[in-house]
Structures are given as structure tokens and as C-alpha cells.
Coordinates of C-alpha atoms and ligand atoms in Angstrom, one line a residue:
M1 CA 32.2 -14.2 33.4
N2 CA 31.0 -10.6 33.7
Q3 CA 29.4 -9.6 30.4
R4 CA 30.0 -6.0 29.4
V5 CA 27.6 -4.6 26.9
L6 CA 27.3 -1.1 25.4
V7 CA 24.2 -0.2 23.4
A8 CA 24.0 2.9 21.2
S9 CA 20.8 4.1 19.6
N10 CA 19.2 7.4 18.7
R11 CA 16.1 6.9 20.9
G12 CA 16.6 5.5 24.4
P13 CA 14.2 3.6 26.6
V14 CA 12.7 6.7 28.2
S15 CA 12.2 10.3 26.9
Y16 CA 11.0 13.3 29.0
Q17 CA 8.7 16.2 28.6
F18 CA 8.2 19.2 30.9
G19 CA 4.9 19.2 32.8
A20 CA 3.0 22.4 33.3
D21 CA 4.7 22.9 36.6
G22 CA 8.2 22.3 35.1
S23 CA 8.4 18.8 36.4
L24 CA 9.9 16.0 34.3
I25 CA 7.3 13.5 32.9
P26 CA 8.9 10.4 31.5
S27 CA 7.5 8.2 28.8
R28 CA 8.6 4.9 27.4
G29 CA 9.9 5.1 23.8
G30 CA 7.8 3.4 21.0
G31 CA 8.8 1.2 18.1
G32 CA 10.2 -2.3 17.8
M33 CA 13.9 -1.4 18.5
I34 CA 13.1 0.0 22.0
A35 CA 11.0 -3.1 22.8
G36 CA 13.7 -5.5 21.6
V37 CA 16.7 -3.9 23.3
T38 CA 14.9 -3.0 26.6
D39 CA 13.5 -6.5 27.1
G40 CA 16.7 -8.2 25.7
L41 CA 18.9 -6.3 28.2
A42 CA 16.5 -7.0 31.1
A43 CA 16.9 -10.8 30.3
L44 CA 20.7 -10.7 30.5
G45 CA 20.5 -11.0 34.3
P46 CA 22.9 -9.8 37.0
E47 CA 26.0 -11.2 35.3
A48 CA 25.8 -8.5 32.7
S49 CA 26.6 -4.9 33.1
A50 CA 25.1 -2.8 30.3
T51 CA 25.0 0.9 29.5
W52 CA 22.7 2.4 26.9
I53 CA 23.9 5.5 25.1
C54 CA 21.1 7.5 23.3
A55 CA 20.5 11.0 22.1
A56 CA 18.6 13.6 24.2
L57 CA 15.5 14.1 22.0
S58 CA 13.7 16.9 23.7
D59 CA 14.5 20.0 25.8
A60 CA 13.5 18.1 28.9
D61 CA 15.9 15.3 27.9
R62 CA 18.7 17.8 27.5
A63 CA 18.0 19.2 31.0
V64 CA 18.2 15.6 32.3
A65 CA 21.5 15.0 30.4
R66 CA 23.1 18.2 31.7
A67 CA 22.0 17.6 35.3
E68 CA 23.6 14.1 35.1
E69 CA 26.8 15.5 33.7
T70 CA 27.3 18.0 36.5
G71 CA 25.9 16.3 39.6
P72 CA 25.0 13.0 41.2
G73 CA 21.7 11.8 39.9
D74 CA 19.9 8.5 40.0
G75 CA 22.8 6.9 38.1
G76 CA 20.9 7.4 34.9
L77 CA 18.7 4.3 35.6
R78 CA 15.7 4.1 33.2
E79 CA 13.6 1.0 33.0
G80 CA 16.2 -0.5 35.3
I81 CA 19.1 0.1 32.8
P82 CA 21.9 2.7 33.1
V83 CA 21.3 5.2 30.4
R84 CA 23.6 8.0 29.2
M85 CA 21.8 10.6 27.1
L86 CA 24.0 12.7 24.8
D87 CA 23.3 16.4 24.7
I88 CA 24.0 16.9 21.0
A89 CA 23.7 20.5 19.7
P90 CA 20.0 21.0 18.6
D91 CA 20.9 22.0 15.0
I92 CA 23.2 19.1 14.5
F93 CA 20.6 16.7 16.0
D94 CA 17.8 18.2 13.9
R95 CA 19.7 17.8 10.6
A96 CA 21.0 14.3 11.4
Y97 CA 17.7 12.9 12.7
N98 CA 15.0 14.7 10.8
R99 CA 16.8 15.5 7.5
V100 CA 19.2 12.6 7.0
A101 CA 17.9 9.7 9.0
N102 CA 14.2 10.3 8.7
S103 CA 13.8 12.2 5.4
A104 CA 16.6 10.5 3.4
L105 CA 17.5 7.1 4.9
W106 CA 14.1 6.0 6.1
F107 CA 12.6 6.8 2.7
L108 CA 15.5 5.2 0.9
L109 CA 15.5 1.9 2.9
H110 CA 11.7 1.6 2.7
Q111 CA 11.8 2.7 -1.0
L112 CA 9.2 5.4 -0.3
F113 CA 10.4 8.3 -2.4
D114 CA 8.0 9.9 -4.7
T115 CA 10.7 9.8 -7.4
P116 CA 9.5 12.3 -9.9
S117 CA 10.2 15.0 -7.4
Q118 CA 12.1 13.4 -4.5
P119 CA 14.9 13.0 -3.4
R120 CA 16.9 16.1 -4.3
F121 CA 20.4 15.9 -3.0
G122 CA 21.7 19.4 -3.3
R123 CA 23.9 21.8 -1.2
E124 CA 21.5 21.7 1.7
F125 CA 21.7 18.0 1.9
R126 CA 25.6 18.2 2.0
R127 CA 25.2 20.4 5.1
D128 CA 22.8 17.9 6.6
W129 CA 25.3 15.1 5.8
E130 CA 28.0 17.0 7.8
A131 CA 25.6 17.0 10.7
Y132 CA 25.1 13.3 10.4
L133 CA 28.8 12.8 10.5
A134 CA 29.1 15.0 13.7
Y135 CA 26.2 13.1 15.3
N136 CA 27.8 9.7 14.6
E137 CA 31.1 11.1 15.9
A138 CA 29.4 12.1 19.2
F139 CA 28.2 8.5 19.6
A140 CA 31.6 7.1 18.7
D141 CA 33.3 9.4 21.3
A142 CA 30.8 8.4 24.0
L143 CA 31.3 4.7 23.2
I144 CA 35.1 5.2 23.5
E145 CA 34.8 6.9 26.8
E146 CA 32.5 4.1 28.1
A147 CA 34.7 1.4 26.7
L148 CA 37.9 2.7 28.2
M149 CA 36.2 3.5 31.5
R150 CA 34.8 0.0 31.7
E151 CA 38.1 -1.6 30.6
A152 CA 39.8 0.0 33.6
A153 CA 37.0 -0.8 36.0
A154 CA 36.0 -4.3 35.1
G155 CA 39.3 -5.8 34.1
E156 CA 37.9 -9.0 32.5
G157 CA 35.2 -10.1 30.2
G158 CA 35.1 -9.0 26.5
L159 CA 33.3 -5.9 25.7
R160 CA 30.4 -6.1 23.2
V161 CA 29.1 -3.0 21.5
L162 CA 25.6 -3.1 19.9
I163 CA 24.9 -0.2 17.6
Q164 CA 21.3 0.2 16.4
D165 CA 19.8 1.3 13.1
Y166 CA 20.2 3.7 10.2
H167 CA 20.8 6.7 12.4
L168 CA 24.2 5.3 13.4
C169 CA 25.5 3.7 10.2
L170 CA 28.9 5.5 10.5
A171 CA 29.4 4.9 14.2
P172 CA 30.8 1.3 13.9
R173 CA 33.7 2.3 11.7
M174 CA 34.4 5.5 13.7
F175 CA 34.4 3.5 17.0
R176 CA 36.7 0.8 15.6
D177 CA 39.2 3.4 14.2
R178 CA 39.2 5.4 17.4
L179 CA 39.6 2.4 19.6
S180 CA 42.5 1.0 17.6
D181 CA 44.1 4.5 17.7
R182 CA 43.7 4.8 21.4
L183 CA 45.0 1.3 22.2
G184 CA 47.6 1.2 19.5
S185 CA 46.5 -2.2 18.5
Q186 CA 44.1 -3.8 16.1
L187 CA 40.8 -5.0 17.5
G188 CA 40.3 -8.7 17.7
E189 CA 44.1 -9.4 17.5
A190 CA 46.2 -8.0 20.3
G191 CA 44.8 -5.8 23.1
P192 CA 41.4 -5.9 24.7
A193 CA 38.7 -7.5 22.6
A194 CA 35.7 -5.5 21.7
G195 CA 33.2 -7.1 19.4
I196 CA 31.2 -4.6 17.5
G197 CA 27.7 -5.3 16.2
H198 CA 25.4 -3.2 14.0
F199 CA 21.7 -4.0 13.7
C200 CA 19.4 -2.5 11.2
H201 CA 15.7 -2.7 12.2
T202 CA 14.5 -1.5 8.9
P203 CA 14.5 -3.1 5.5
W204 CA 17.5 -2.6 3.2
A205 CA 17.1 -1.4 -0.4
P206 CA 18.4 -3.2 -3.4
P207 CA 21.4 -1.6 -5.3
D208 CA 19.3 0.0 -8.1
Y209 CA 17.3 2.0 -5.5
Y210 CA 20.2 2.5 -3.1
R211 CA 22.2 4.1 -5.8
M212 CA 19.9 7.1 -5.6
L213 CA 22.1 8.4 -2.8
P214 CA 25.1 10.6 -3.8
D215 CA 28.0 8.1 -4.5
E216 CA 30.1 9.3 -1.6
V217 CA 27.2 9.0 0.9
G218 CA 26.2 5.6 -0.3
R219 CA 29.7 4.3 0.0
A220 CA 30.3 5.9 3.5
L221 CA 27.1 4.3 4.9
L222 CA 28.1 0.8 3.8
D223 CA 31.8 1.4 4.8
G224 CA 30.5 2.6 8.2
I225 CA 28.5 -0.5 8.9
L226 CA 31.3 -2.7 7.7
G227 CA 33.4 -1.3 10.6
A228 CA 31.3 -3.8 12.7
D229 CA 32.2 -7.4 13.1
R230 CA 28.6 -8.4 12.7
A231 CA 25.8 -6.7 10.8
G232 CA 22.3 -8.0 11.6
F233 CA 18.9 -7.7 10.0
H234 CA 15.4 -9.1 10.9
A235 CA 14.9 -10.9 7.6
E236 CA 17.0 -12.6 4.9
R237 CA 15.7 -10.3 2.2
W238 CA 17.2 -7.2 3.9
A239 CA 20.5 -9.0 4.7
S240 CA 20.7 -10.1 1.2
A241 CA 20.0 -6.6 -0.3
F242 CA 22.8 -5.3 2.0
L243 CA 25.2 -7.9 0.6
D244 CA 24.2 -6.9 -2.9
C245 CA 24.9 -3.2 -2.1
C246 CA 28.3 -4.0 -0.7
A247 CA 29.2 -5.9 -3.9
A248 CA 27.7 -3.4 -6.3
V249 CA 28.5 -0.1 -4.7
L250 CA 31.7 -0.8 -2.9
G251 CA 33.1 -3.6 -5.0
A252 CA 33.6 -5.5 -1.7
D253 CA 34.4 -9.2 -1.7
V254 CA 31.0 -10.8 -0.8
S255 CA 30.4 -14.5 -0.1
R256 CA 27.0 -16.0 0.7
T257 CA 26.0 -18.8 2.9
G258 CA 22.3 -18.4 2.5
L259 CA 19.8 -19.2 5.3
A260 CA 18.3 -22.7 5.6
G261 CA 15.1 -21.6 7.3
P262 CA 13.4 -18.4 8.5
G263 CA 16.4 -17.7 10.8
P264 CA 18.3 -16.9 12.9
G265 CA 21.5 -17.6 11.1
P266 CA 24.4 -16.4 9.0
V267 CA 23.6 -15.2 5.5
G268 CA 27.0 -14.1 4.2
R269 CA 30.3 -12.4 4.8
V270 CA 31.9 -9.2 3.4
T271 CA 35.6 -8.6 3.3
Y272 CA 36.4 -5.0 2.8
R273 CA 39.5 -2.9 3.7
G274 CA 41.1 -6.0 5.2
H275 CA 38.3 -6.6 7.7
V276 CA 35.6 -9.3 7.7
T277 CA 32.0 -8.5 8.6
E278 CA 29.6 -11.5 9.1
V279 CA 26.1 -10.7 8.0
A280 CA 23.3 -12.5 9.9
V281 CA 19.6 -12.7 10.4
H282 CA 18.1 -12.4 13.9
P283 CA 14.3 -12.2 13.8
L284 CA 12.7 -10.3 16.7
G285 CA 9.6 -11.8 18.2
V286 CA 7.9 -11.2 21.6
D287 CA 8.1 -12.3 25.2
A288 CA 4.7 -14.0 25.2
A289 CA 4.4 -14.7 28.9
A290 CA 5.3 -11.1 29.9
L291 CA 2.9 -9.7 27.3
R292 CA 0.0 -11.9 28.4
E293 CA 0.8 -11.0 32.0
R294 CA 0.6 -7.3 31.2
A295 CA -2.7 -7.8 29.4
R296 CA -4.3 -9.2 32.5
A297 CA -3.8 -5.9 34.4
G298 CA -6.8 -3.8 35.4
D299 CA -6.1 -0.9 32.9
V300 CA -6.1 -3.3 30.0
R301 CA -9.3 -5.1 31.2
A302 CA -11.0 -1.7 31.7
H303 CA -10.2 -0.7 28.1
A304 CA -11.3 -4.1 26.8
G305 CA -14.7 -3.6 28.5
A306 CA -15.1 -0.1 27.0
L307 CA -14.1 -1.3 23.5
R308 CA -16.5 -4.2 23.7
R309 CA -19.3 -1.9 24.8
A310 CA -18.6 0.4 21.9
A311 CA -18.5 -2.4 19.3
G312 CA -21.3 -4.6 20.7
D313 CA -21.2 -8.2 19.6
R314 CA -19.9 -7.2 16.1
K315 CA -16.7 -8.6 14.6
L316 CA -13.6 -6.5 15.2
I317 CA -10.9 -5.7 12.6
V318 CA -8.0 -4.1 14.5
R319 CA -4.9 -2.3 13.4
V320 CA -2.3 -0.6 15.7
D321 CA 0.5 1.5 14.1
R322 CA 2.5 4.5 14.5
T323 CA 1.4 6.9 11.7
E324 CA 4.5 6.3 9.5
L325 CA 4.3 6.5 5.8
S326 CA 5.6 2.9 5.5
K327 CA 2.6 1.5 7.5
N328 CA 0.2 2.0 4.6
I329 CA -2.7 3.1 6.8
V330 CA -4.5 4.9 4.0
R331 CA -4.6 1.9 1.7
G332 CA -5.7 -0.2 4.8
L333 CA -8.7 2.2 5.2
A334 CA -9.4 2.1 1.5
A335 CA -9.5 -1.7 1.7
Y336 CA -12.0 -1.5 4.6
H337 CA -14.1 1.0 2.5
E338 CA -14.0 -1.5 -0.4
L339 CA -15.1 -4.4 1.8
L340 CA -18.1 -2.4 3.0
A341 CA -18.9 -1.2 -0.5
T342 CA -18.6 -4.6 -2.2
R343 CA -19.9 -6.9 0.5
P344 CA -22.9 -5.2 2.0
Q345 CA -23.5 -8.3 4.2
W346 CA -20.8 -6.9 6.6
R347 CA -22.5 -3.6 7.1
G348 CA -23.7 -3.3 10.7
R349 CA -21.8 -6.6 11.6
V350 CA -18.2 -5.4 11.8
V351 CA -16.3 -2.5 13.4
H352 CA -12.8 -1.4 12.4
L353 CA -10.7 -0.2 15.3
A354 CA -7.8 1.7 13.7
F355 CA -5.2 3.0 16.1
A356 CA -2.8 5.4 14.3
Y357 CA -0.5 7.0 16.8
P358 CA 1.5 10.1 16.2
S359 CA 5.0 9.8 14.8
R360 CA 7.7 12.2 13.5
S361 CA 5.3 15.2 13.4
A362 CA 8.3 17.5 12.7
L363 CA 8.1 16.3 9.1
A364 CA 5.6 17.8 6.7
E365 CA 5.1 14.5 4.9
Y366 CA 4.0 12.9 8.1
R367 CA 1.6 15.7 9.0
A368 CA 0.1 15.5 5.5
Y369 CA -0.2 11.7 5.8
T370 CA -2.0 12.0 9.1
D371 CA -4.5 14.4 7.6
Q372 CA -5.1 11.9 4.8
V373 CA -5.8 9.2 7.4
R374 CA -8.3 11.4 9.2
E375 CA -10.0 12.5 6.0
L376 CA -10.5 8.9 4.7
A377 CA -11.7 7.8 8.1
R378 CA -14.3 10.6 8.1
E379 CA -15.5 9.7 4.6
I380 CA -16.0 6.0 5.6
T381 CA -17.9 7.0 8.7
E382 CA -20.1 9.5 6.8
E383 CA -20.8 7.1 4.0
F384 CA -21.7 4.0 6.0
R385 CA -22.7 5.1 9.5
T386 CA -26.3 4.3 10.6
A387 CA -28.2 5.3 13.7
D388 CA -26.9 2.3 15.7
W389 CA -23.6 1.4 14.0
D390 CA -20.3 3.2 13.7
P391 CA -18.2 1.4 11.2
L392 CA -14.9 2.8 12.3
I393 CA -13.3 4.0 15.5
L394 CA -10.1 5.9 14.7
E395 CA -7.9 6.7 17.7
V396 CA -4.8 8.9 17.3
K397 CA -3.7 9.3 20.9
D398 CA -1.2 6.8 21.9
D399 CA -2.5 4.5 24.6
Y400 CA -0.5 1.3 25.2
P401 CA -3.0 -0.5 27.5
R402 CA -5.8 0.3 25.0
S403 CA -3.8 -1.2 22.2
L404 CA -3.3 -4.4 24.1
A405 CA -7.0 -4.6 24.8
A406 CA -7.8 -4.1 21.1
C407 CA -5.5 -7.0 20.2
A408 CA -7.0 -9.2 22.9
L409 CA -10.5 -8.7 21.3
A410 CA -9.5 -8.8 17.6
D411 CA -11.2 -11.2 15.3
V412 CA -9.0 -9.9 12.4
L413 CA -5.7 -8.1 12.7
L414 CA -4.7 -5.9 9.7
V415 CA -0.9 -5.4 9.3
N416 CA -0.3 -4.1 5.7
P417 CA 2.9 -2.1 5.6
I418 CA 4.4 -1.1 2.3
R419 CA 7.6 -2.4 3.7
D420 CA 8.7 -3.1 7.3
G421 CA 11.9 -4.4 8.8
M422 CA 10.0 -6.9 11.0
N423 CA 6.7 -5.7 12.6
L424 CA 5.9 -6.5 16.2
V425 CA 2.1 -5.9 16.1
A426 CA 1.7 -8.9 13.7
Q427 CA 3.3 -11.0 16.5
E428 CA 1.8 -9.3 19.6
G429 CA -1.7 -9.5 18.2
P430 CA -1.9 -13.3 17.9
V431 CA -0.2 -13.8 21.3
L432 CA -2.8 -11.5 23.0
S433 CA -5.8 -12.6 21.1
E434 CA -8.4 -14.3 23.4
R435 CA -10.2 -16.3 20.7
G436 CA -7.5 -16.6 18.1
C437 CA -7.3 -13.9 15.4
A438 CA -6.9 -14.1 11.7
L439 CA -3.9 -12.1 10.5
V440 CA -4.0 -10.2 7.2
L441 CA -0.4 -9.5 6.6
S442 CA 1.6 -7.6 4.0
R443 CA 4.1 -9.9 2.2
E444 CA 6.5 -6.9 2.4
A445 CA 6.9 -7.1 6.2
G446 CA 10.0 -8.9 7.5
A447 CA 7.6 -10.9 9.8
A448 CA 6.1 -12.5 6.7
A449 CA 9.2 -14.7 6.5
T450 CA 8.2 -16.4 9.7
L451 CA 4.4 -16.0 9.8
A452 CA 3.5 -16.7 6.1
A453 CA 2.2 -20.2 6.6
D454 CA -0.6 -19.1 9.0
A455 CA -1.4 -15.6 7.9
L456 CA -3.4 -14.3 4.9
L457 CA -0.7 -12.6 2.9
V458 CA -1.4 -9.6 0.7
N459 CA 0.3 -7.3 -1.7
P460 CA 0.1 -4.0 0.2
Y461 CA -0.5 -1.9 -2.9
D462 CA -3.5 -4.1 -4.0
V463 CA -6.5 -2.6 -2.2
T464 CA -8.9 -5.1 -3.7
E465 CA -6.8 -8.1 -2.7
T466 CA -6.6 -6.7 0.8
A467 CA -10.4 -6.2 0.9
D468 CA -10.8 -9.8 -0.2
A469 CA -8.4 -11.0 2.5
L470 CA -10.4 -9.0 5.1
H471 CA -13.6 -10.8 3.9
R472 CA -11.9 -14.2 4.0
A473 CA -10.6 -13.5 7.5
L474 CA -14.0 -12.4 8.8
E475 CA -15.7 -15.5 7.5
M476 CA -13.0 -17.9 8.6
P477 CA -14.5 -20.8 10.6
D478 CA -13.8 -20.5 14.3
A479 CA -11.8 -23.7 14.5
E480 CA -9.5 -22.6 11.6
R481 CA -9.1 -19.1 13.1
R482 CA -8.1 -20.6 16.5
R483 CA -5.7 -23.1 14.9
R484 CA -4.0 -20.4 12.8
G485 CA -3.9 -17.9 15.6
A486 CA -2.3 -20.4 17.9
A487 CA 0.3 -21.3 15.3
L488 CA 1.1 -17.6 14.7
A489 CA 1.4 -17.0 18.5
A490 CA 3.8 -20.0 18.8
T491 CA 6.0 -18.6 16.0
A492 CA 6.1 -15.1 17.5
A493 CA 7.0 -16.6 20.9
A494 CA 9.9 -18.6 19.4
D495 CA 12.2 -15.5 19.0
P496 CA 11.7 -13.5 22.2
P497 CA 13.9 -10.4 22.8
A498 CA 16.2 -12.4 25.1
R499 CA 17.0 -14.8 22.2
W500 CA 17.3 -11.9 19.7
L501 CA 19.8 -10.0 21.8
G502 CA 21.5 -13.0 23.4
G503 CA 22.1 -14.5 19.9
Q504 CA 23.9 -11.3 18.8
L505 CA 26.0 -11.2 21.9
A506 CA 27.0 -14.8 21.5
E507 CA 28.2 -14.2 18.0
L508 CA 30.4 -11.3 19.2
G509 CA 32.4 -13.5 21.4
P510 CA 32.5 -15.3 24.8
Ligands
G6P601 C1 10.7 2.2 13.9 C2 11.8 1.3 13.4 C3 13.0 1.4 14.3 C4 13.4 2.8 14.5 C5 12.3 3.6 14.9 C6 12.6 5.1 15.0 O1 10.2 1.7 15.1 O2 11.4 -0.1 13.5 O3 14.0 0.7 13.7 O4 14.5 3.0 15.3 O5 11.2 3.5 14.0 O6 11.5 5.8 15.3 P1 11.7 7.3 15.9 O7 10.3 7.6 16.4 O8 12.7 7.2 17.0 O9 12.0 8.1 14.8

């Protein structure tokens, strides 16, 4: 049967910038959500017809969105997927994305607030919240248009709607309400079936922390997600915190099934306002074969050669992150500093490749954090550099093939987030590693639930423990490193995007 799938997310698979001559230069979006959805949709095959609704993020995106509304274009195909970009008014978009999603919700869900001074939910935030409502409404309206258009066109096959992330917490409820108004029937009973899923790629915060939000906002976000039939998370911890919030903040009826292993599987169920939402875990891993194939390409090999020449035959500690506050890059550098300071035997024998790519530079906190990263990197270099040894190579310009090359060469991979929904680098690294790498992994990453047995787990706040783990990883015997690396790679390969997305679609109906 024809599978009809609608995806909604803030960022789409491709975003554009204007070149110097006014031409449109596309670039593939970063982050785990894009990787999972793009590869998951690609794996659905010709039986599926999917459309991806996303926001126009830049002026160039807006130009593309407007051109497609008014005239025939390329059918909106990006990365082989039909994409519809929403031209949401810039002020609404800015408030919803930068102020609510990135400055309030991201900090809340990762528990990142500097609480003596932040957050401050005053009048300005209430205006921002109105924008978040309007932004979610724009998505719900577009989903309705697509749903009704497809209903008329395709005739058969249940519609499945997959709404992504904290930007779009309200959209599931809005879409459900609008669809039942339009069709004059309740979803899932009479009328055309539309299964609605929401997936949160971030952690979820426990009730004590979550309650920092203004009451009406905290309630609206939970109520919004509970408009979905399924709410998904990467790890049981986050799913369970969500259930706790539903019980504590909404007083919803929550029952728990618990997860037998590291997932996927159901964790519980929330009944609220007469509707049942199943809450489940779907860990996202990697498509190992495709990743290894990509790493064999000439551009990756060329970078590998250049990195090897720069590092010589020294051991390599690698990290690859977007410069997000949750990634804990500063403490990672502090741990490397402590390693060199307390274990002089590694001086001259190790190089740290730290790739910290730009992210959310519209936010002052992110700009300040990027400065801290650069400053600490400079201090390490100045303190330890010798005539023939550079202890640290910090790269801040995003370069995907170079990142793959670094992972292929890594002896040690450092992934130490303060908190992370899943983390794909911790899984890509072992898959790409040529000699098997040791993984120093934060216990606060969702990926720790599946990778714990073969990684060296650390408390991300404990710099000394992280330095010790780097030392243990560097001196790990070759055979043990290869064995652990192979086990990590096998675990990462067990939940490829096809399974992650396919599992969610299967739960939403035939
Ligand atoms: C990370 C998270 C995703 C989220 C993305 C947003 O990658 O894992 O869940 O969608 O950040 O990043 P952006 O650059 O679009 O703000």
C-alpha cells in the first residue's frame, strides 16, 4: 500500500545562502535530526510518498520559498525529497526560533540555565511566546493543506505525520484539532486515519527543573505534544522524564511499561483530555555501510593524508561537535590540558584534533562560548607547544569530509556533552575508525544507554576523571581497543535511520 508521510521540522535537509553573484548556494543541514530523517526517508523506497515541511531559515531560503509558491520550480526536491519551505515572517521566526526554542527550551531541556540570573520570564518572553504560537500554527496549517491535498490525490493508505523536536511542541495538538474540525470527525475513529507522531531529539528535563517555565507555558508544551498518538525519544531517561512531567505538571493519567533493554520499545502511556499518547524509545544509530562508503571517497582520503602529515605518527584524540553549550567543549579542552600537565609522558606523543563548528551564532551566549573555546585552545598551545610538536589543532570551519577523515584516524574519540539527546558522533566515530578507537563518553549522552559496555564513561563535569579516561584510552592495548571499537560499531549499526524512522511509522498504523 502507498505510504503517505509528512515530516515537519524547523530545519530542512537543505538551506541556501546567496553567492557573491546572487546565485543560490545550497548546503546540507547539520545535526542528528537532519541525518536521521533524510536517511530514514530515503530508505522508505518508491512505495512511500513523503513531503518534508520546514521553515525558511535565511533570506535565500525565503527567495526559494516564494519562487516555488508562484511558479513551477524543481518540485521542491532536495536530497531527493519533496520539500516545502515555509516563509514565516522574519520577526515571528526570530522570536520563535532564537528566543523561545533556542534560548528557553534548549536551555531548559538540557538543564543549562545559569540559574542565579537566568531564565527571566517577563513581558518580553510573553511576546516571544505569542510568536512561538504563530510559528507552530503556520506548520499546523501547512500540514493540514498537505494532508487534505494528499487525501484527495492518493485515495488510499493511511497518512502518517512525523513532527520533530522542541520547536514544534504545539503543532501536534494544533494539527489534530484542525483536522478534526475540517473533517467533522475524530481522528482514529471515523473518517480518514492520520497517525500523528512527535519526536524529541533532545533530552527532557525532570519536573523540578521543567517547572521553571511559566505554568501556562509548561502546560501548553506538554498538552501540545500529547496531541500526538506517539511521542518518541532517543533514550528511556528522557521518555521517563516526559512521563513524570505529564503526571506532575498536567496531573495526567500516566501508566508505565518500562523498557526491557536499551530500546527501541514502549515506555509508557499518557491519557489526557480523553486521548491516549503512547510514549516510546527509538534510538538513532547510523547507516554503517553508507558511512564507510562515503569515507572511501577521494576528498576524505585527501584530508586523512593531510591530517596524518600534520600529526606524524603521534596518537590522535579527536572530537567533532557543533559549538553548542551542551557539548562541553571547554571542559573537554580543560581535561586535555590536565592530561598534558599531570602526565608529561604524553607530551610530544599525542595530538588533539578538536573540530568545533559554528552553531547558532545569533545568540550572544554561543558567541561568548566560542570565544572561550578559542581562548583555552590558545592557552594550551602556548603552554605546551615545542619546536616540532603542536599539541592541539582546533578547526572551526565546518568540513564534513575532514570530520570523517579525523574519525577514521582517531585512536581516542572524546564525546563529553553535559547532556545530549543521543549523539551521533559517538556512533559514527567507531564505525569509521580504521584501527578501532577508544571512546571516552559522557554518561549524560543518550547514546550512553546503548554504548556504555564498551565505552569509558565519564561524568562530564569532572575534568580530572575525563583526563584520567583520556589517559586510559591512550594506553589501552591494541587488541582491547580493537575489540571495544568493533563492539561499539556493531551497536551503532544496529539502529540505522531506516529502522529508527520505519519503527515510528509502523507504530502509527499500517
Ligand atoms: C541538534 C539537535 C536537534 C535539533 C538541532 C537544531 O542537532 O540534536 O534535535 O533539531 O540541534 O539545530 P539548529 O542548528 O537547527 O538550531
